[in-house]
Amino acid sequence: MDYLPVCLRLRGTPVLLVGAGTVATRKARLLLRAGARLTVVAPQASAELQSLLADADGEWRRVVYSNSAQDGQALVVAATPDAETNRAVYRDACERGIPVNVVDSPELCSFIFPAVIDRNPLLIAISSSGRSPVLARLVRRKIETLIPAAYGRLAEFAGHWRDRVRTALPEEGARRLFWEQAVDGAAGELVLAGRETEAATLMERRLADSSALHRGEVYLLGAGPGDPDLLTFKALRLLQSADVVLYDRLVAPAIVDMARRDAERIYVGKSRADHAVPQQDINQKLLELAQAGKRVVRLKGGDPFIFGRGGEEIALLASHGIPFQVVPGITAASGGACYAGIPLTHRDYAQSVRFVAGYLKGDRVEHDWQQFASTTETLVFYMGLMGLPVICRELQAIGRAPDTPVALIERATMEGQRVLVGTLATMEDIVAREKPHAPTLIIVGDVVRLHRDLAWFGERDG
Ligand code: SAH
């Protein structure tokens, strides 16, 4: 971090603004909004700035800048068109140890102004560390649309209750749980709807019945195939509310990083060779954590209910009456197919698609292979890298043409995604030569022909 974002209390604090042009006027408005006692030093000032100062009991000193203007000031901002004056303001402030900002000159700043989303008392500050204010403002615009205006009211409401709750729930963990359930739950929704009185009644009830606090819950979240941007809003929101996050190998580190900083992270990865944490132990762990009152998130690669054993993980919870939610994710077939430019269905090539488990049992992939005879159905094999030679052989054995197109997508949607294209007859050799690593997905069917035209330019294989 090049800067530490902090929130300054400026109410009643003497602040010096040198300059009175358009930019200075903008800064004056911001400083006055935060309650600063503002002095403006400039030979001329716009009518707008003069009236701003008049409304807020600010002072305009109609003089050129000199060092003594900084006497008694706690913060200094310069926005003059004159580089020499700006440098002098900076130098003088540094000598006095007063925090200083020269607008648009990061090298003359001991602090910088972030872009601000103001839902007072809720504030969101966005900074590019002086590198690109335009980018910071762009990010602000995006976030603006996500944060309802009423969040300010919610923050206000929480502020009123803060001391009461602190006294009633001295233990920090219980208090945080209470607040999470209040802000992110029914009480919060009532405040957002403008029904503060009912929200207050609800808060009273919940403070009186502390047993309601110790009920844990489990969220089984689909994390998508790899690209963190493919996470759903709902998954992100619940992930950020978790006390504990259980994740495995298929979940991108960038997604695990989106959990709260103080959330406990537990790796329960299984790889083919190393069955580090047996499924039963994972189920048991989820149960125990929830029974201990935790908000538990289990992150699953792709979609929890597609080859994800999500059903098993919640069965135990359900039988113990633990509340849970399952949030769908983009499954690897969907993500991989889109990123590789291979539509899974297509009016001309495939009217259905089938997701198939491709793992080896001994030296076989166990299926009734006759069911895969249709040439108008796309087949997507999960967990099929080891079984690929068997899959290609079995499909030809039931009469599928040797030149049926096959694509193998390695690390779909992740950095380094690679698409190998061949046929049922050639794929085994291609894989032997290219040696792709897990995770990989195998797509069989005529839709694979579209890859050449529909893949992103970076993905086209000549
Ligand atoms: N629940 C997951 C699938 C878990 S099974 C989902 O819905 O996607 C694990 C298999 O998924 C892997 O063996 C591989 O075939 C496939 N897979 C998962 N992520 C993948 C990725 N990023 N690229 C290619 N295949 C992937």
Coordinates of C-alpha atoms and ligand atoms in Angstrom, one line a residue:
M1 CA 0.0 0.0 0.0
D2 CA 1.4 3.4 -0.9
Y3 CA -1.2 5.3 1.2
L4 CA -3.3 4.4 4.3
P5 CA -6.9 5.4 3.8
V6 CA -8.2 7.0 7.0
C7 CA -11.3 9.1 7.7
L8 CA -10.5 12.6 9.2
R9 CA -12.8 14.3 11.6
L10 CA -12.7 17.9 10.4
R11 CA -15.7 19.4 12.2
G12 CA -14.6 22.8 13.6
T13 CA -11.0 22.2 12.5
P14 CA -9.1 25.1 10.9
V15 CA -8.3 24.3 7.3
L16 CA -6.5 26.5 4.8
L17 CA -7.3 26.5 1.1
V18 CA -5.0 28.4 -1.2
G19 CA -6.6 29.4 -4.4
A20 CA -10.2 30.1 -5.4
G21 CA -10.7 28.9 -9.0
T22 CA -13.0 26.1 -10.1
V23 CA -11.0 23.3 -8.7
A24 CA -10.5 25.1 -5.4
T25 CA -14.3 25.7 -5.2
R26 CA -14.9 22.0 -5.6
K27 CA -12.5 21.3 -2.8
A28 CA -14.1 24.0 -0.6
R29 CA -17.5 22.4 -1.0
L30 CA -16.1 19.1 0.1
L31 CA -14.2 20.5 3.1
L32 CA -17.2 22.5 4.2
R33 CA -19.4 19.4 3.9
A34 CA -17.2 17.7 6.4
G35 CA -17.6 20.7 8.7
A36 CA -14.1 22.3 8.3
R37 CA -13.5 25.9 9.5
L38 CA -12.3 27.1 6.2
T39 CA -10.0 30.0 5.4
V40 CA -9.4 30.7 1.7
V41 CA -6.4 32.7 0.6
A42 CA -6.6 34.2 -2.9
P43 CA -6.5 37.6 -4.5
Q44 CA -9.8 36.8 -6.3
A45 CA -12.6 34.5 -5.7
S46 CA -15.7 33.4 -7.7
A47 CA -19.1 34.5 -6.5
E48 CA -19.9 30.9 -5.9
L49 CA -17.0 30.4 -3.6
Q50 CA -17.8 33.6 -1.7
S51 CA -21.3 32.5 -1.1
L52 CA -20.2 29.1 0.0
L53 CA -17.9 30.7 2.6
A54 CA -20.6 33.1 3.7
D55 CA -23.1 30.2 4.3
A56 CA -20.6 28.3 6.4
D57 CA -18.9 31.1 8.3
G58 CA -15.7 30.7 6.4
E59 CA -13.2 33.4 5.8
W60 CA -11.8 34.8 2.5
R61 CA -8.5 36.6 2.8
R62 CA -8.1 38.6 -0.2
V63 CA -4.3 38.4 -0.3
V64 CA -1.5 36.5 -2.1
Y65 CA -0.2 33.5 -0.3
S66 CA 2.5 33.8 2.3
N67 CA 3.9 31.4 4.9
S68 CA 2.0 33.1 7.8
A69 CA -1.3 32.0 6.2
Q70 CA -0.6 28.5 7.7
D71 CA -0.5 29.8 11.3
G72 CA -2.9 27.8 13.4
Q73 CA -4.1 25.6 10.5
A74 CA -4.5 21.8 10.9
L75 CA -4.7 20.9 7.2
V76 CA -3.7 22.7 4.0
V77 CA -4.9 22.4 0.5
A78 CA -3.5 24.3 -2.5
A79 CA -5.2 24.6 -5.9
T80 CA -3.7 27.6 -7.6
P81 CA -2.7 27.8 -11.3
D82 CA 0.7 28.9 -10.2
A83 CA 3.3 26.1 -9.8
E84 CA 5.6 28.3 -7.7
T85 CA 2.9 29.1 -5.2
N86 CA 1.8 25.5 -5.0
R87 CA 5.4 24.4 -4.3
A88 CA 5.8 27.1 -1.6
V89 CA 2.6 25.9 0.1
Y90 CA 3.9 22.4 0.1
R91 CA 7.3 23.3 1.4
D92 CA 5.9 25.5 4.2
A93 CA 3.4 22.8 5.3
C94 CA 6.1 20.2 5.4
E95 CA 8.3 22.3 7.6
R96 CA 5.4 22.8 10.0
G97 CA 4.4 19.2 9.9
I98 CA 0.9 20.0 8.6
P99 CA -0.7 17.5 6.3
V100 CA -0.9 19.1 2.8
N101 CA -2.5 18.4 -0.6
V102 CA -1.7 20.2 -3.8
V103 CA -4.4 19.3 -6.2
D104 CA -3.3 17.2 -9.2
S105 CA 0.3 17.1 -8.0
P106 CA 0.8 13.8 -6.2
E107 CA 4.5 14.6 -5.6
L108 CA 3.4 17.7 -3.6
C109 CA 1.0 15.8 -1.3
S110 CA 1.4 14.3 2.1
F111 CA -2.2 13.1 1.7
I112 CA -4.6 12.7 -1.2
F113 CA -8.3 12.9 -1.7
P114 CA -10.1 9.7 -2.6
A115 CA -13.2 9.7 -4.7
V116 CA -16.1 9.5 -2.2
I117 CA -19.4 7.8 -2.2
D118 CA -21.3 9.7 0.4
R119 CA -24.2 7.8 2.1
N120 CA -23.5 9.7 5.3
P121 CA -22.7 8.3 7.8
L122 CA -21.7 5.5 5.5
L123 CA -18.7 6.6 3.4
I124 CA -16.9 4.7 0.7
A125 CA -13.5 6.1 -0.4
I126 CA -11.8 5.0 -3.6
S127 CA -8.3 5.8 -4.4
S128 CA -5.9 5.0 -7.2
S129 CA -3.0 6.2 -5.0
G130 CA -2.7 9.3 -7.2
R131 CA -2.1 7.2 -10.3
S132 CA -5.4 7.7 -12.1
P133 CA -8.1 9.8 -10.6
V134 CA -10.2 9.1 -13.7
L135 CA -10.1 5.4 -13.0
A136 CA -11.0 6.0 -9.3
R137 CA -14.0 8.0 -10.4
L138 CA -15.0 5.3 -12.8
V139 CA -14.9 2.7 -10.0
R140 CA -16.9 5.1 -7.9
R141 CA -19.6 5.3 -10.6
K142 CA -19.8 1.5 -10.6
I143 CA -20.1 1.2 -6.9
E144 CA -22.6 4.0 -6.6
T145 CA -25.1 1.9 -8.5
L146 CA -24.6 -1.0 -6.1
I147 CA -25.1 0.8 -2.8
P148 CA -28.7 1.9 -2.2
A149 CA -29.1 5.4 -0.9
A150 CA -30.9 4.1 2.1
Y151 CA -27.6 2.4 3.4
G152 CA -26.9 5.8 5.0
R153 CA -30.1 5.3 7.1
L154 CA -29.0 1.8 8.0
A155 CA -25.7 3.0 9.2
E156 CA -27.4 5.7 11.2
F157 CA -29.8 3.1 12.7
A158 CA -26.9 0.9 13.7
G159 CA -25.1 3.8 15.2
H160 CA -28.1 4.5 17.6
W161 CA -28.0 0.9 18.8
R162 CA -24.3 0.5 19.1
D163 CA -23.9 1.2 22.8
R164 CA -27.0 -0.8 23.8
V165 CA -25.8 -3.8 21.9
R166 CA -22.3 -3.5 23.3
T167 CA -23.6 -3.6 26.8
A168 CA -26.0 -6.4 26.2
L169 CA -23.4 -8.5 24.3
P170 CA -20.0 -8.0 25.8
E171 CA -18.5 -11.0 24.0
E172 CA -17.1 -9.9 20.6
G173 CA -18.0 -12.9 18.5
A174 CA -21.6 -13.0 19.7
R175 CA -21.9 -9.3 19.1
R176 CA -20.6 -9.5 15.6
L177 CA -23.0 -12.3 14.9
F178 CA -25.8 -10.2 16.2
W179 CA -24.9 -7.3 14.0
E180 CA -24.5 -9.4 10.9
Q181 CA -27.9 -10.9 11.4
A182 CA -29.4 -7.5 12.1
V183 CA -27.8 -5.5 9.3
D184 CA -28.0 -8.3 6.8
G185 CA -31.3 -9.7 8.0
A186 CA -34.9 -8.7 8.7
A187 CA -34.1 -5.6 10.8
G188 CA -31.8 -4.3 8.1
E189 CA -34.5 -4.9 5.5
L190 CA -37.0 -3.0 7.6
V191 CA -34.7 0.0 7.9
L192 CA -34.1 0.0 4.2
A193 CA -37.8 0.1 3.6
G194 CA -38.1 3.1 5.9
R195 CA -39.8 1.2 8.8
E196 CA -37.4 2.1 11.6
T197 CA -39.9 1.6 14.4
E198 CA -40.7 -1.9 13.5
A199 CA -36.9 -2.6 13.1
A200 CA -36.4 -1.2 16.6
T201 CA -39.0 -3.6 18.0
L202 CA -37.3 -6.5 16.3
M203 CA -33.9 -5.4 17.7
E204 CA -35.4 -5.4 21.2
R205 CA -36.8 -8.9 20.8
R206 CA -33.5 -10.3 19.5
L207 CA -31.5 -8.7 22.3
A208 CA -33.8 -10.3 24.8
D209 CA -33.5 -13.7 23.3
S210 CA -29.8 -14.4 23.0
S211 CA -30.4 -18.1 22.2
A212 CA -31.3 -17.0 18.7
L213 CA -27.7 -15.9 18.2
H214 CA -26.1 -19.2 18.6
R215 CA -27.7 -20.9 15.6
G216 CA -25.1 -21.5 12.9
E217 CA -25.9 -21.9 9.3
V218 CA -24.2 -23.3 6.2
Y219 CA -24.0 -21.9 2.7
L220 CA -23.0 -24.2 -0.1
L221 CA -21.7 -21.8 -2.7
G222 CA -20.9 -22.5 -6.3
A223 CA -17.7 -20.7 -7.0
G224 CA -17.7 -21.2 -10.7
P225 CA -15.0 -22.8 -12.9
G226 CA -12.1 -20.5 -12.0
D227 CA -12.4 -16.9 -13.2
P228 CA -13.4 -15.0 -10.1
D229 CA -15.6 -12.7 -12.1
L230 CA -17.9 -15.6 -12.7
L231 CA -19.0 -15.7 -9.1
T232 CA -22.7 -14.7 -8.5
F233 CA -23.6 -11.6 -6.4
K234 CA -25.4 -13.8 -4.0
A235 CA -22.4 -16.1 -3.5
L236 CA -20.1 -13.0 -3.0
R237 CA -22.5 -11.5 -0.4
L238 CA -22.7 -14.8 1.6
L239 CA -19.0 -15.4 1.3
Q240 CA -18.3 -12.1 2.8
S241 CA -20.6 -12.9 5.7
A242 CA -18.8 -16.1 6.6
D243 CA -17.0 -16.9 9.9
V244 CA -15.4 -20.0 8.4
V245 CA -14.7 -20.9 4.7
L246 CA -14.1 -24.5 3.6
Y247 CA -12.6 -24.7 0.1
D248 CA -10.9 -27.2 -2.1
R249 CA -8.4 -27.3 -5.0
L250 CA -10.8 -26.3 -7.7
V251 CA -11.6 -22.9 -6.1
A252 CA -9.4 -20.0 -7.2
P253 CA -7.3 -18.4 -4.5
A254 CA -8.7 -15.0 -5.6
I255 CA -12.2 -16.2 -4.6
V256 CA -11.1 -17.5 -1.2
D257 CA -9.4 -14.1 -0.7
M258 CA -12.8 -12.4 -1.0
A259 CA -13.8 -13.8 2.3
R260 CA -13.6 -11.5 5.4
R261 CA -10.0 -10.9 6.4
D262 CA -10.6 -12.5 9.9
A263 CA -12.7 -15.5 8.5
E264 CA -11.1 -18.8 9.3
R265 CA -10.1 -20.7 6.1
I266 CA -10.0 -24.4 6.0
Y267 CA -8.5 -26.3 3.0
V268 CA -10.3 -29.6 2.5
G269 CA -8.9 -30.3 -1.0
K270 CA -9.0 -33.7 -2.5
S271 CA -6.8 -34.5 -5.4
R272 CA -7.0 -37.7 -7.4
A273 CA -4.0 -39.3 -5.8
D274 CA -4.3 -37.9 -2.3
H275 CA -7.6 -38.3 -0.6
A276 CA -6.5 -35.8 2.1
V277 CA -9.9 -35.1 3.7
P278 CA -12.5 -37.9 3.1
Q279 CA -16.0 -36.6 2.2
Q280 CA -17.5 -37.9 5.4
D281 CA -15.1 -35.8 7.4
I282 CA -16.0 -32.7 5.4
N283 CA -19.7 -33.4 6.1
Q284 CA -19.0 -33.8 9.8
K285 CA -16.9 -30.7 9.9
L286 CA -19.6 -28.6 8.4
L287 CA -22.0 -30.0 11.0
E288 CA -19.7 -29.3 13.9
L289 CA -19.0 -25.7 12.9
A290 CA -22.6 -24.9 12.4
Q291 CA -23.5 -26.5 15.7
A292 CA -20.9 -24.2 17.3
G293 CA -22.9 -21.2 16.0
K294 CA -20.7 -20.3 13.0
R295 CA -21.7 -19.0 9.7
V296 CA -20.1 -21.5 7.5
V297 CA -19.4 -21.3 3.8
R298 CA -18.5 -24.3 1.8
L299 CA -17.1 -23.1 -1.5
K300 CA -17.4 -25.6 -4.3
G301 CA -15.8 -25.4 -7.8
G302 CA -18.4 -24.9 -10.5
D303 CA -21.9 -25.7 -9.4
P304 CA -22.5 -27.5 -6.1
F305 CA -25.0 -29.9 -7.5
I306 CA -23.0 -30.9 -10.6
F307 CA -20.5 -33.6 -9.7
G308 CA -20.0 -31.7 -6.6
R309 CA -21.3 -34.1 -3.9
G310 CA -23.3 -31.1 -2.7
G311 CA -26.2 -33.3 -2.0
E312 CA -24.2 -35.4 0.4
E313 CA -22.9 -32.4 2.3
I314 CA -26.3 -31.0 3.0
A315 CA -28.0 -34.3 3.8
L316 CA -26.3 -34.5 7.1
L317 CA -27.1 -30.8 7.9
A318 CA -30.7 -31.3 7.0
S319 CA -31.0 -34.3 9.3
H320 CA -29.7 -32.2 12.2
G321 CA -32.0 -29.3 11.5
I322 CA -29.1 -26.9 10.5
P323 CA -30.4 -24.1 8.2
F324 CA -28.6 -24.1 4.9
Q325 CA -28.7 -22.5 1.5
V326 CA -27.3 -23.8 -1.8
V327 CA -26.2 -21.1 -4.3
P328 CA -25.8 -22.2 -7.9
G329 CA -22.6 -21.6 -9.7
I330 CA -21.5 -21.7 -13.3
T331 CA -20.5 -25.2 -14.0
A332 CA -17.2 -26.0 -15.8
A333 CA -19.0 -27.1 -18.9
S334 CA -20.8 -23.8 -19.2
G335 CA -17.8 -21.6 -18.4
G336 CA -15.4 -23.7 -20.5
A337 CA -17.6 -23.9 -23.5
C338 CA -18.3 -20.1 -23.5
Y339 CA -14.6 -19.2 -23.0
A340 CA -13.6 -21.6 -25.7
G341 CA -16.2 -20.6 -28.2
I342 CA -18.0 -23.9 -28.3
P343 CA -21.7 -23.6 -28.0
L344 CA -23.0 -26.6 -26.2
T345 CA -26.2 -26.7 -28.3
H346 CA -26.7 -25.3 -31.8
R347 CA -29.6 -25.4 -34.2
D348 CA -27.5 -27.1 -36.8
Y349 CA -25.3 -29.4 -34.7
A350 CA -26.7 -30.4 -31.4
Q351 CA -30.2 -30.3 -29.9
S352 CA -29.2 -31.6 -26.5
V353 CA -26.2 -31.7 -24.2
R354 CA -25.2 -34.3 -21.6
F355 CA -22.8 -33.9 -18.7
V356 CA -21.0 -37.2 -18.1
A357 CA -18.6 -38.5 -15.4
G358 CA -15.5 -39.6 -17.1
Y359 CA -13.4 -41.1 -14.3
L360 CA -11.7 -44.4 -14.4
K361 CA -12.8 -47.3 -12.3
G362 CA -9.8 -49.6 -12.7
D363 CA -9.1 -49.3 -16.4
R364 CA -12.8 -48.7 -17.4
V365 CA -15.1 -45.8 -17.5
E366 CA -18.4 -47.4 -16.4
H367 CA -21.3 -46.5 -18.6
D368 CA -23.8 -48.1 -20.8
W369 CA -22.0 -46.7 -23.9
Q370 CA -24.9 -47.3 -26.3
Q371 CA -26.7 -44.2 -24.7
F372 CA -24.0 -42.0 -26.3
A373 CA -24.8 -43.0 -29.9
S374 CA -26.6 -39.8 -30.9
T375 CA -24.7 -37.5 -33.2
T376 CA -27.0 -34.6 -32.4
E377 CA -26.1 -34.5 -28.7
T378 CA -23.1 -32.8 -27.2
L379 CA -21.2 -34.8 -24.6
V380 CA -19.2 -33.1 -21.9
F381 CA -17.0 -35.4 -19.8
Y382 CA -16.0 -34.2 -16.4
M383 CA -13.0 -35.8 -14.6
G384 CA -12.1 -37.5 -17.9
L385 CA -8.4 -36.8 -18.4
M386 CA -7.1 -40.2 -17.3
G387 CA -10.1 -41.9 -19.0
L388 CA -9.7 -40.1 -22.3
P389 CA -8.3 -43.0 -24.3
V390 CA -11.0 -45.3 -23.0
I391 CA -13.7 -42.7 -23.8
C392 CA -12.5 -42.3 -27.3
R393 CA -12.2 -46.0 -27.9
E394 CA -15.7 -46.9 -26.4
L395 CA -17.4 -44.2 -28.5
Q396 CA -15.9 -45.5 -31.7
A397 CA -16.8 -49.0 -30.6
I398 CA -20.5 -48.1 -30.6
G399 CA -20.2 -46.7 -34.1
R400 CA -19.4 -43.0 -33.5
A401 CA -17.3 -41.8 -36.5
P402 CA -13.5 -41.6 -35.9
D403 CA -13.5 -38.1 -37.2
T404 CA -16.1 -36.9 -34.6
P405 CA -14.6 -33.7 -33.2
V406 CA -13.3 -33.6 -29.7
A407 CA -12.0 -30.6 -27.7
L408 CA -10.1 -30.8 -24.4
I409 CA -10.2 -27.6 -22.4
E410 CA -7.5 -27.3 -19.8
R411 CA -7.9 -24.8 -16.9
A412 CA -11.2 -23.5 -18.4
T413 CA -11.8 -19.8 -17.7
M414 CA -8.5 -19.5 -15.7
E415 CA -5.3 -17.9 -16.7
G416 CA -3.5 -20.2 -19.1
Q417 CA -6.7 -21.8 -20.4
R418 CA -5.7 -24.0 -23.3
V419 CA -8.0 -25.7 -25.9
L420 CA -6.8 -28.8 -27.7
V421 CA -8.9 -29.9 -30.7
G422 CA -8.8 -33.2 -32.4
T423 CA -11.1 -36.2 -33.2
L424 CA -12.0 -39.4 -31.5
A425 CA -9.2 -41.0 -33.6
T426 CA -6.5 -38.4 -32.9
M427 CA -7.2 -37.1 -29.4
E428 CA -5.2 -39.7 -27.5
D429 CA -2.0 -38.9 -29.4
I430 CA -2.6 -35.1 -29.0
V431 CA -3.0 -35.5 -25.3
A432 CA 0.1 -37.7 -25.0
R433 CA 2.1 -35.0 -26.9
E434 CA 0.7 -31.9 -25.2
K435 CA 0.4 -33.3 -21.7
P436 CA -2.4 -31.1 -20.3
H437 CA -2.9 -30.9 -16.6
A438 CA -6.1 -31.1 -14.5
P439 CA -8.6 -29.7 -14.4
T440 CA -9.7 -30.5 -17.9
L441 CA -13.0 -31.0 -19.6
I442 CA -13.7 -33.0 -22.7
I443 CA -16.3 -32.0 -25.2
V444 CA -17.4 -34.4 -27.9
G445 CA -19.6 -33.5 -30.8
D446 CA -20.0 -31.5 -34.0
V447 CA -20.3 -28.2 -32.0
V448 CA -16.5 -28.4 -31.5
R449 CA -16.1 -27.4 -35.2
L450 CA -17.3 -23.9 -34.2
H451 CA -14.4 -23.3 -31.9
R452 CA -12.2 -22.2 -34.8
D453 CA -14.6 -19.3 -35.7
L454 CA -16.1 -18.4 -32.3
A455 CA -13.1 -18.5 -30.0
W456 CA -11.6 -15.2 -28.8
F457 CA -8.7 -14.1 -30.9
G458 CA -6.3 -15.1 -28.2
E459 CA -7.6 -18.6 -28.2
R460 CA -7.6 -19.4 -31.9
D461 CA -5.4 -22.2 -32.8
G462 CA -4.4 -21.1 -36.3
Ligands
SAH1 N1 -19.0 -29.0 -9.5 C1 -18.0 -28.8 -10.5 C2 -17.4 -30.1 -11.0 C3 -16.6 -30.9 -10.0 S1 -16.0 -32.4 -10.6 C4 -18.6 -28.0 -11.7 O1 -19.8 -27.8 -11.7 O2 -17.9 -27.6 -12.5 C5 -14.3 -31.9 -11.1 C6 -14.2 -31.8 -12.6 O3 -14.8 -30.6 -13.1 C7 -12.8 -31.8 -13.1 O4 -12.2 -33.1 -13.1 C8 -12.9 -31.2 -14.4 O5 -13.3 -32.2 -15.4 C9 -14.1 -30.2 -14.2 N2 -13.6 -28.9 -14.0 C10 -13.8 -28.1 -13.0 N3 -13.3 -26.9 -13.1 C11 -12.7 -26.9 -14.3 C12 -11.9 -26.0 -15.1 N4 -11.7 -24.7 -14.6 N5 -11.4 -26.3 -16.3 C13 -11.7 -27.6 -16.8 N6 -12.4 -28.5 -16.1 C14 -12.9 -28.2 -14.9

